[in-house]
């Protein structure tokens, strides 16, 4: 049977030649395209580690014109040395559908400190008659605000734009109609003015209510690792307020790609992501990562606990005012509690200056408790 043997022996050199030429071809390919196709695919990783020039550095993405402009402006604002005015003030900015049930309580808080604060009110649904002299005539031009939509950020920017016109305002606090103070004015003023950071809530939530809201439409400017979450109730320095008003690039990303009812059932709320994401991208050490406004989410519902008249006790306010650790809970099946001490200018201190949500019916009790503000 010589025929098959002769056949197979005549084929062997052909197979060897094909094999050799394939190896040569792949070596040539690797040689021609070294950066994209690392030879580590072809070698043992043990040997690969010795090739210390692999893998090649990923080239930095070239910024778009808009990104470059935004970066230059933001970096310049951050490095500005703002010489503080003679009487630096805190701007208290109230965001409300209309009513301000605790005007009388705030009046008690403000009384005697007239040269150190200013008040602004954004009533998004209806203008109400104000009763306290500190609030009369302080309504700013306002527009409708829809829950969870970009109109919330627009209202915040409207308040900031009005408050920034007063050069005396150095710190800007956003409050709602259901917020109450936890300490007296001097304590609050020294806390905010004595530290050089903004109190913006900010954490990483890998769950559905955090990363789950990120959209790839945010690319290339906002990558997923920069995505942050936090409560909207901010308290910020003048430079951060200027950054928010100067930004349209990142704002527009949120306006178009972080909305309720996006892509069917996906919900994103700009007021919980825009500020923490933007400020942690550009000035991570300039924000405290917690909000100075306390709210109780412990009931685990869609809305935080709201305090009735009988809940508003001296003990409750003292307790909230003494909490000295911030904590965040990630969303989803695997809830992780993230806890951190509240550090103020290098020392551990209570975290909160304000608290929500108090119902209007709690006013009388609160007025009684705060009748002697000196103990707070
Ligand atoms: C903040 O800390 C620095 C250094 O520890 C200190 O010099 C400064 O006086 C502190 N500021 C306030 C307001 O206590
Ligand atoms: C704020 O002050 C601390 C010292 O109290 C300093 O270490 C830090 O760099 C300052 N941060 C900014 C953003 O100015
Ligand atoms: C806030 O968190 C960032 C990390 O996201 C960190 O770099 C920064 O130091 C934190 N801020 C303060 C005041 O600790
Ligand atoms: C308020 O409380 C402080 C400290 O407890 C006390 O010294 C002061 O007399 C009180 N003032 C009034 C008006 O009750």
Tab-separated table of C-alpha atoms and ligand atoms in Angstrom:
chain	number	residue	atom	x	y	z
A	1	UNK	CA	0.000	0.000	0.000
A	2	UNK	CA	2.489	2.677	-1.087
A	3	UNK	CA	0.012	5.219	-2.320
A	4	UNK	CA	-1.314	6.618	1.005
A	5	UNK	CA	2.132	6.627	2.591
A	6	UNK	CA	3.608	8.492	-0.368
A	7	UNK	CA	0.679	10.930	-0.165
A	8	UNK	CA	1.152	11.649	3.515
A	9	UNK	CA	4.906	12.055	3.289
A	10	UNK	CA	4.508	14.476	0.412
A	11	UNK	CA	2.026	16.560	2.491
A	12	UNK	CA	4.201	16.944	5.596
A	13	UNK	CA	6.517	19.742	4.274
A	14	UNK	CA	3.454	21.671	3.125
A	15	UNK	CA	1.922	21.677	6.632
A	16	UNK	CA	5.228	22.707	8.144
A	17	UNK	CA	5.565	25.538	5.655
A	18	UNK	CA	2.035	26.777	6.395
A	19	UNK	CA	2.735	26.641	10.123
A	20	UNK	CA	6.018	28.505	9.803
A	21	UNK	CA	4.516	31.169	7.577
A	22	UNK	CA	1.625	31.692	10.008
A	23	UNK	CA	4.035	32.194	12.887
A	24	UNK	CA	6.049	34.630	10.767
A	25	UNK	CA	2.927	36.502	9.779
A	26	UNK	CA	1.753	36.901	13.368
A	27	UNK	CA	5.221	38.065	14.436
A	28	UNK	CA	5.191	40.660	11.669
A	29	UNK	CA	1.716	41.793	12.691
A	30	UNK	CA	2.782	42.148	16.317
A	31	UNK	CA	5.842	44.061	15.206
A	32	UNK	CA	3.841	46.420	13.018
A	33	UNK	CA	1.101	47.133	15.551
A	34	UNK	CA	2.740	46.917	18.948
A	35	UNK	CA	0.665	49.433	20.955
A	36	UNK	CA	-2.799	48.079	20.173
A	37	UNK	CA	-2.017	44.371	20.081
A	38	UNK	CA	0.079	43.537	23.057
A	39	UNK	CA	2.101	40.332	22.606
A	40	UNK	CA	1.002	39.420	26.118
A	41	UNK	CA	-1.798	37.566	24.450
A	42	UNK	CA	0.789	35.265	22.918
A	43	UNK	CA	3.125	34.879	25.880
A	44	UNK	CA	2.861	33.635	29.427
A	45	UNK	CA	1.927	36.459	31.754
A	46	UNK	CA	5.042	35.555	33.804
A	47	UNK	CA	7.240	36.582	30.908
A	48	UNK	CA	4.977	39.443	30.080
A	49	UNK	CA	5.628	41.146	33.407
A	50	UNK	CA	9.310	41.330	32.537
A	51	UNK	CA	8.559	43.344	29.439
A	52	UNK	CA	8.287	46.457	31.519
A	53	UNK	CA	7.448	48.653	28.554
A	54	UNK	CA	4.167	46.774	28.098
A	55	UNK	CA	1.321	47.550	28.193
A	56	UNK	CA	1.774	50.952	26.572
A	57	UNK	CA	0.215	53.956	28.354
A	58	UNK	CA	-3.344	54.659	27.271
A	59	UNK	CA	-3.189	57.990	25.466
A	60	UNK	CA	-5.142	60.705	27.323
A	61	UNK	CA	-8.388	61.603	25.632
A	62	UNK	CA	-8.140	64.927	23.852
A	63	UNK	CA	-10.514	67.412	25.460
A	64	UNK	CA	-13.209	68.990	23.319
A	65	UNK	CA	-13.196	72.783	22.881
A	66	UNK	CA	-16.100	73.093	25.335
A	67	UNK	CA	-14.379	70.918	27.924
A	68	UNK	CA	-11.176	72.893	27.681
A	69	UNK	CA	-13.057	76.185	28.130
A	70	UNK	CA	-14.939	74.782	31.123
A	71	UNK	CA	-11.735	73.494	32.737
A	72	UNK	CA	-9.875	76.776	32.286
A	73	UNK	CA	-12.726	78.784	33.779
A	74	UNK	CA	-13.371	76.390	36.682
A	75	UNK	CA	-9.670	76.085	37.578
A	76	UNK	CA	-9.335	79.852	37.487
A	77	UNK	CA	-12.325	80.351	39.776
A	78	UNK	CA	-10.934	77.726	42.180
A	79	UNK	CA	-7.554	79.426	42.381
A	80	UNK	CA	-8.967	82.918	42.850
A	81	UNK	CA	-7.984	84.615	46.073
A	82	UNK	CA	-11.244	86.293	47.022
A	83	UNK	CA	-10.412	88.879	49.634
A	84	UNK	CA	-13.326	88.622	52.044
A	85	UNK	CA	-15.495	91.742	52.388
A	86	UNK	CA	-15.604	93.642	55.681
A	87	UNK	CA	-18.869	92.013	56.742
A	88	UNK	CA	-19.042	88.571	55.158
A	89	UNK	CA	-22.612	87.311	55.073
A	90	UNK	CA	-24.412	84.006	54.725
A	91	UNK	CA	-27.156	83.871	52.101
A	92	UNK	CA	-30.102	81.798	53.352
A	93	UNK	CA	-31.958	80.665	50.225
A	94	UNK	CA	-35.393	79.159	50.751
A	95	UNK	CA	-36.825	76.920	48.055
A	96	UNK	CA	-40.567	76.440	48.624
A	97	UNK	CA	-43.764	75.830	46.664
A	98	UNK	CA	-45.123	78.944	48.425
A	99	UNK	CA	-45.582	78.866	52.179
A	100	UNK	CA	-42.900	79.389	54.832
A	101	UNK	CA	-44.491	78.019	58.015
A	102	UNK	CA	-41.413	78.691	60.190
A	103	UNK	CA	-40.856	82.394	59.439
A	104	UNK	CA	-41.376	83.254	63.114
A	105	UNK	CA	-38.794	80.670	64.191
A	106	UNK	CA	-36.242	81.948	61.693
A	107	UNK	CA	-36.975	85.496	62.837
A	108	UNK	CA	-35.939	84.476	66.360
A	109	UNK	CA	-32.809	82.892	64.877
A	110	UNK	CA	-31.868	85.968	62.805
A	111	UNK	CA	-32.734	88.692	65.324
A	112	UNK	CA	-29.744	90.773	66.356
A	113	UNK	CA	-27.472	89.578	63.539
A	114	UNK	CA	-28.800	91.802	60.757
A	115	UNK	CA	-25.435	92.634	59.182
A	116	UNK	CA	-24.325	89.004	58.818
A	117	UNK	CA	-26.975	87.348	56.660
A	118	UNK	CA	-29.362	87.860	53.774
A	119	UNK	CA	-32.561	86.010	52.872
A	120	UNK	CA	-33.892	84.935	49.459
A	121	UNK	CA	-37.103	83.050	48.744
A	122	UNK	CA	-37.972	81.156	45.573
A	123	UNK	CA	-41.713	80.362	45.687
A	124	UNK	CA	-42.239	78.114	42.710
A	125	UNK	CA	-46.008	77.673	42.795
A	126	UNK	CA	-47.635	80.607	44.534
A	127	UNK	CA	-46.576	83.869	46.110
A	128	UNK	CA	-47.646	84.046	49.751
A	129	UNK	CA	-47.857	87.000	52.075
A	130	UNK	CA	-44.790	87.017	54.321
A	131	UNK	CA	-45.224	87.914	57.980
A	132	UNK	CA	-41.678	88.551	59.229
A	133	UNK	CA	-39.727	91.664	58.290
A	134	UNK	CA	-36.772	89.394	57.439
A	135	UNK	CA	-38.845	87.729	54.710
A	136	UNK	CA	-41.025	90.562	53.400
A	137	UNK	CA	-39.817	91.655	49.954
A	138	UNK	CA	-37.258	88.841	49.742
A	139	UNK	CA	-39.054	86.764	47.072
A	140	UNK	CA	-36.932	86.409	43.926
A	141	UNK	CA	-38.282	86.060	40.385
A	142	UNK	CA	-39.423	82.468	40.220
A	143	UNK	CA	-40.654	79.749	37.890
A	144	UNK	CA	-42.420	76.426	38.288
A	145	UNK	CA	-40.392	73.583	39.754
A	146	UNK	CA	-41.299	70.005	38.902
A	147	UNK	CA	-40.164	67.265	41.269
A	148	UNK	CA	-36.987	65.530	40.130
A	149	UNK	CA	-36.638	67.589	36.967
A	150	UNK	CA	-34.000	70.039	35.795
A	151	UNK	CA	-36.311	72.929	36.785
A	152	UNK	CA	-35.130	72.174	40.360
A	153	UNK	CA	-31.533	72.965	39.391
A	154	UNK	CA	-32.772	76.011	37.475
A	155	UNK	CA	-34.465	77.321	40.628
A	156	UNK	CA	-31.268	76.740	42.636
A	157	UNK	CA	-29.254	78.628	40.006
A	158	UNK	CA	-31.842	81.443	40.010
A	159	UNK	CA	-31.441	81.805	43.777
A	160	UNK	CA	-27.631	81.739	43.485
A	161	UNK	CA	-27.623	84.297	40.667
A	162	UNK	CA	-29.710	86.665	42.775
A	163	UNK	CA	-27.694	86.104	45.951
A	164	UNK	CA	-24.308	86.466	44.184
A	165	UNK	CA	-25.223	90.030	43.214
A	166	UNK	CA	-24.541	90.980	46.836
A	167	UNK	CA	-20.744	90.909	47.099
A	168	UNK	CA	-21.071	90.501	50.870
A	169	UNK	CA	-22.537	87.023	50.502
A	170	UNK	CA	-19.699	84.499	50.928
A	171	UNK	CA	-21.569	81.331	51.803
A	172	UNK	CA	-24.841	80.111	50.290
A	173	UNK	CA	-27.232	77.780	52.102
A	174	UNK	CA	-30.165	76.094	50.366
A	175	UNK	CA	-33.132	75.396	52.659
A	176	UNK	CA	-36.682	74.184	52.226
A	177	UNK	CA	-39.865	75.405	53.901
A	178	UNK	CA	-39.721	72.380	56.234
A	179	UNK	CA	-36.174	73.113	57.510
A	180	UNK	CA	-35.453	74.398	61.011
A	181	UNK	CA	-32.201	75.540	62.649
A	182	UNK	CA	-30.549	73.308	65.278
A	183	UNK	CA	-28.189	75.883	66.761
A	184	UNK	CA	-28.161	79.614	67.392
A	185	UNK	CA	-26.956	82.105	64.811
A	186	UNK	CA	-23.429	82.595	66.174
A	187	UNK	CA	-22.741	78.861	66.258
A	188	UNK	CA	-24.094	78.458	62.703
A	189	UNK	CA	-22.182	81.458	61.378
A	190	UNK	CA	-18.871	80.402	62.926
A	191	UNK	CA	-19.308	76.826	61.722
A	192	UNK	CA	-19.859	77.832	58.093
A	193	UNK	CA	-17.476	80.800	57.911
A	194	UNK	CA	-14.726	79.183	60.013
A	195	UNK	CA	-14.167	76.328	57.575
A	196	UNK	CA	-12.973	76.641	54.016
A	197	UNK	CA	-15.112	73.913	52.430
A	198	UNK	CA	-18.571	73.568	50.949
A	199	UNK	CA	-20.970	71.145	52.611
A	200	UNK	CA	-22.168	69.119	49.643
A	201	UNK	CA	-23.438	65.594	50.164
A	202	UNK	CA	-21.515	63.143	47.989
A	203	UNK	CA	-20.975	59.380	47.877
A	204	UNK	CA	-20.579	56.483	45.476
A	205	UNK	CA	-23.627	54.240	45.243
A	206	UNK	CA	-23.034	51.214	43.003
A	207	UNK	CA	-26.731	50.269	43.314
A	208	UNK	CA	-29.766	50.968	41.120
A	209	UNK	CA	-30.422	54.425	42.647
A	210	UNK	CA	-26.803	55.455	42.081
A	211	UNK	CA	-24.832	53.948	39.206
A	212	UNK	CA	-28.099	52.547	37.859
A	213	UNK	CA	-29.067	56.088	36.891
A	214	UNK	CA	-25.889	56.812	34.952
A	215	UNK	CA	-26.305	56.965	31.189
A	216	UNK	CA	-23.569	56.485	28.601
A	217	UNK	CA	-24.998	59.540	26.878
A	218	UNK	CA	-23.008	61.444	29.521
A	219	UNK	CA	-19.835	60.441	27.685
A	220	UNK	CA	-17.250	61.586	26.906
A	221	UNK	CA	-17.314	64.400	29.491
A	222	UNK	CA	-18.695	62.417	32.425
A	223	UNK	CA	-17.336	58.895	32.806
A	224	UNK	CA	-19.076	56.390	35.071
A	225	UNK	CA	-16.322	56.418	37.695
A	226	UNK	CA	-17.020	60.132	38.295
A	227	UNK	CA	-20.744	59.569	38.904
A	228	UNK	CA	-21.805	60.633	42.424
A	229	UNK	CA	-24.979	60.880	44.446
A	230	UNK	CA	-26.080	63.125	47.314
A	231	UNK	CA	-28.924	65.084	48.861
A	232	UNK	CA	-29.683	68.406	47.147
A	233	UNK	CA	-29.555	70.546	50.331
A	234	UNK	CA	-26.197	72.228	49.859
A	235	UNK	CA	-24.246	74.907	51.659
A	236	UNK	CA	-21.517	76.247	49.403
A	237	UNK	CA	-18.701	78.768	49.180
A	238	UNK	CA	-18.880	81.670	46.767
A	239	UNK	CA	-16.378	80.099	44.352
A	240	UNK	CA	-18.489	76.965	44.035
A	241	UNK	CA	-21.592	79.077	43.444
A	242	UNK	CA	-19.718	80.864	40.627
A	243	UNK	CA	-18.713	77.514	39.113
A	244	UNK	CA	-22.337	76.355	39.054
A	245	UNK	CA	-23.408	79.523	37.262
A	246	UNK	CA	-20.529	79.395	34.785
A	247	UNK	CA	-21.223	75.798	33.768
A	248	UNK	CA	-23.417	74.967	30.813
A	249	UNK	CA	-21.492	71.977	29.409
A	250	UNK	CA	-22.086	69.544	32.287
A	251	UNK	CA	-25.443	71.104	33.138
A	252	UNK	CA	-26.731	70.278	29.651
A	253	UNK	CA	-25.599	66.670	29.989
A	254	UNK	CA	-27.810	66.363	33.080
A	255	UNK	CA	-30.641	68.337	31.519
A	256	UNK	CA	-30.901	65.947	28.586
A	257	UNK	CA	-29.692	62.637	30.028
A	258	UNK	CA	-30.678	62.681	33.712
A	259	UNK	CA	-34.471	62.978	33.814
A	260	UNK	CA	-37.406	61.077	35.277
A	261	UNK	CA	-38.840	58.459	32.888
A	262	UNK	CA	-35.793	58.198	30.660
A	263	UNK	CA	-35.530	55.189	28.314
A	264	UNK	CA	-38.848	53.818	29.489
A	265	UNK	CA	-38.756	53.029	33.197
A	266	UNK	CA	-35.352	54.493	34.050
A	267	UNK	CA	-35.475	57.463	36.408
A	268	UNK	CA	-32.683	59.940	37.060
A	269	UNK	CA	-32.946	63.039	39.249
A	270	UNK	CA	-30.507	65.815	38.426
A	271	UNK	CA	-30.841	67.443	41.838
A	272	UNK	CA	-29.326	64.308	43.434
A	273	UNK	CA	-26.390	63.989	41.023
A	274	UNK	CA	-25.391	67.222	39.296
A	275	UNK	CA	-23.698	69.073	42.171
A	276	UNK	CA	-21.917	66.105	43.779
A	277	UNK	CA	-20.684	64.835	40.410
A	278	UNK	CA	-19.483	68.215	39.116
A	279	UNK	CA	-17.807	69.366	42.329
A	280	UNK	CA	-16.153	66.017	43.071
A	281	UNK	CA	-14.756	66.033	39.527
A	282	UNK	CA	-13.178	69.465	39.843
A	283	UNK	CA	-12.640	70.050	43.564
A	284	UNK	CA	-12.934	66.786	45.517
A	285	UNK	CA	-11.149	68.106	48.606
A	286	UNK	CA	-13.195	71.309	48.572
A	287	UNK	CA	-16.392	69.520	49.616
A	288	UNK	CA	-17.192	67.869	52.964
A	289	UNK	CA	-19.139	64.983	51.372
A	290	UNK	CA	-22.055	65.402	53.792
A	291	UNK	CA	-24.965	67.823	53.942
A	292	UNK	CA	-25.368	70.063	57.014
A	293	UNK	CA	-29.122	69.526	56.757
A	294	UNK	CA	-30.231	66.383	58.575
A	295	UNK	CA	-33.030	64.189	57.327
A	296	UNK	CA	-34.237	60.835	58.647
A	297	UNK	CA	-34.456	58.109	56.000
A	298	UNK	CA	-34.567	55.296	58.573
A	299	UNK	CA	-38.195	54.431	57.768
A	300	UNK	CA	-36.988	53.188	54.374
A	301	UNK	CA	-39.803	54.820	52.418
A	302	UNK	CA	-39.784	56.937	49.267
A	303	UNK	CA	-39.913	60.086	51.376
A	304	UNK	CA	-38.005	60.835	54.576
A	305	UNK	CA	-39.688	60.946	57.968
A	306	UNK	CA	-41.690	64.107	58.538
A	307	UNK	CA	-42.003	65.248	62.141
A	308	UNK	CA	-45.425	66.022	63.648
A	309	UNK	CA	-46.029	68.489	66.474
A	310	UNK	CA	-45.573	65.808	69.165
A	311	UNK	CA	-42.266	64.644	67.607
A	312	UNK	CA	-40.746	68.123	67.879
A	313	UNK	CA	-39.173	67.843	71.325
A	314	UNK	CA	-36.114	69.331	72.985
A	315	UNK	CA	-34.601	65.813	73.105
A	316	UNK	CA	-35.052	65.273	69.358
A	317	UNK	CA	-33.377	68.560	68.457
A	318	UNK	CA	-30.566	68.017	70.961
A	319	UNK	CA	-30.045	64.505	69.596
A	320	UNK	CA	-29.891	65.555	65.921
A	321	UNK	CA	-27.652	68.479	66.855
A	322	UNK	CA	-25.177	66.118	68.551
A	323	UNK	CA	-24.761	63.495	65.780
A	324	UNK	CA	-21.082	63.584	64.781
A	325	UNK	CA	-20.901	60.956	62.030
A	326	UNK	CA	-22.356	61.046	58.550
A	327	UNK	CA	-23.721	57.895	57.072
A	328	UNK	CA	-24.903	56.747	53.666
A	329	UNK	CA	-26.639	53.541	52.634
A	330	UNK	CA	-26.134	52.175	49.137
A	331	UNK	CA	-29.209	51.097	47.190
A	332	UNK	CA	-30.209	47.673	45.928
A	333	UNK	CA	-30.330	44.191	47.423
A	334	UNK	CA	-26.889	44.467	49.001
A	335	UNK	CA	-27.184	47.545	51.206
A	336	UNK	CA	-23.880	48.779	52.484
A	337	UNK	CA	-23.674	51.379	55.237
A	338	UNK	CA	-20.877	53.910	54.732
A	339	UNK	CA	-19.998	55.757	57.915
A	340	UNK	CA	-17.559	58.599	58.455
A	341	UNK	CA	-16.835	61.035	61.261
A	342	UNK	CA	-17.705	64.659	60.486
A	343	UNK	CA	-14.425	66.527	60.445
A	344	UNK	CA	-14.527	70.308	60.799
A	345	UNK	CA	-11.210	72.065	60.222
A	346	UNK	CA	-9.339	68.961	61.376
A	347	UNK	CA	-11.429	68.081	64.446
A	348	UNK	CA	-14.473	65.863	64.892
A	349	UNK	CA	-17.632	67.899	65.417
A	350	UNK	CA	-21.426	67.525	65.126
A	351	UNK	CA	-22.469	67.309	61.469
A	352	UNK	CA	-25.752	69.168	61.327
A	353	UNK	CA	-26.836	72.805	61.532
A	354	UNK	CA	-30.360	72.342	60.151
A	355	UNK	CA	-32.962	69.576	60.059
A	356	UNK	CA	-35.979	68.617	57.969
A	357	UNK	CA	-38.766	67.709	57.461
A	358	UNK	CA	-40.932	69.411	60.079
A	359	UNK	CA	-44.647	69.855	59.516
A	360	UNK	CA	-46.168	73.319	59.926
A	361	UNK	CA	-48.078	72.063	63.002
A	362	UNK	CA	-44.745	71.762	64.872
A	363	UNK	CA	-44.232	75.554	64.961
A	364	UNK	CA	-45.584	76.196	68.489
A	365	UNK	CA	-43.472	73.445	70.040
A	366	UNK	CA	-40.386	74.637	68.193
A	367	UNK	CA	-40.957	78.232	69.310
A	368	UNK	CA	-41.135	77.023	72.914
A	369	UNK	CA	-37.999	74.922	72.626
A	370	UNK	CA	-36.073	77.762	71.045
A	371	UNK	CA	-37.352	80.363	73.492
A	372	UNK	CA	-33.907	80.159	75.032
A	373	UNK	CA	-31.700	79.955	71.958
A	374	UNK	CA	-28.523	80.444	73.984
A	375	UNK	CA	-28.495	76.782	75.007
A	376	UNK	CA	-28.313	75.674	71.351
B	1	LIG	C1	-8.493	75.874	61.625
B	1	LIG	O1	-7.319	75.138	61.868
B	1	LIG	C2	-6.127	75.878	61.709
B	1	LIG	C3	-4.966	74.949	61.866
B	1	LIG	O2	-5.282	73.842	62.652
B	1	LIG	C4	-6.118	77.009	62.744
B	1	LIG	O3	-4.958	77.797	62.602
B	1	LIG	C5	-7.351	77.879	62.523
B	1	LIG	O4	-7.415	78.877	63.528
B	1	LIG	C6	-8.599	77.033	62.602
B	1	LIG	N1	-9.742	77.839	62.264
B	1	LIG	C7	-10.732	78.035	63.115
B	1	LIG	C8	-11.827	78.924	62.657
B	1	LIG	O5	-10.769	77.514	64.219
B	2	LIG	C1	-8.626	74.291	54.173
B	2	LIG	O1	-7.890	74.485	55.364
B	2	LIG	C2	-7.103	73.374	55.747
B	2	LIG	C3	-6.481	73.690	57.096
B	2	LIG	O2	-7.449	73.949	58.033
B	2	LIG	C4	-6.066	73.112	54.646
B	2	LIG	O3	-5.311	71.968	55.004
B	2	LIG	C5	-6.764	72.882	53.334
B	2	LIG	O4	-5.812	72.757	52.310
B	2	LIG	C6	-7.707	74.011	53.001
B	2	LIG	N1	-8.476	73.638	51.861
B	2	LIG	C7	-8.789	74.488	50.877
B	2	LIG	C8	-9.625	73.937	49.779
B	2	LIG	O5	-8.446	75.659	50.891
B	3	LIG	C1	-14.557	63.930	49.981
B	3	LIG	O1	-14.400	62.738	49.248
B	3	LIG	C2	-13.328	62.782	48.311
B	3	LIG	C3	-13.329	61.480	47.560
B	3	LIG	O2	-14.478	61.391	46.766
B	3	LIG	C4	-12.025	63.000	49.030
B	3	LIG	O3	-10.978	63.134	48.096
B	3	LIG	C5	-12.109	64.262	49.867
B	3	LIG	O4	-10.951	64.426	50.625
B	3	LIG	C6	-13.323	64.231	50.784
B	3	LIG	N1	-13.450	65.524	51.448
B	3	LIG	C7	-13.089	65.737	52.698
B	3	LIG	C8	-13.228	67.132	53.219
B	3	LIG	O5	-12.660	64.842	53.402
B	4	LIG	C1	-30.967	80.482	78.881
B	4	LIG	O1	-30.168	79.367	79.224
B	4	LIG	C2	-28.928	79.695	79.819
B	4	LIG	C3	-28.116	78.421	79.999
B	4	LIG	O2	-28.918	77.380	80.467
B	4	LIG	C4	-29.189	80.423	81.160
B	4	LIG	O3	-27.972	80.788	81.737
B	4	LIG	C5	-30.024	81.680	80.870
B	4	LIG	O4	-30.363	82.296	82.081
B	4	LIG	C6	-31.298	81.308	80.121
B	4	LIG	N1	-31.986	82.531	79.721
B	4	LIG	C7	-33.295	82.701	79.886
B	4	LIG	C8	-33.854	84.016	79.420
B	4	LIG	O5	-34.028	81.834	80.336
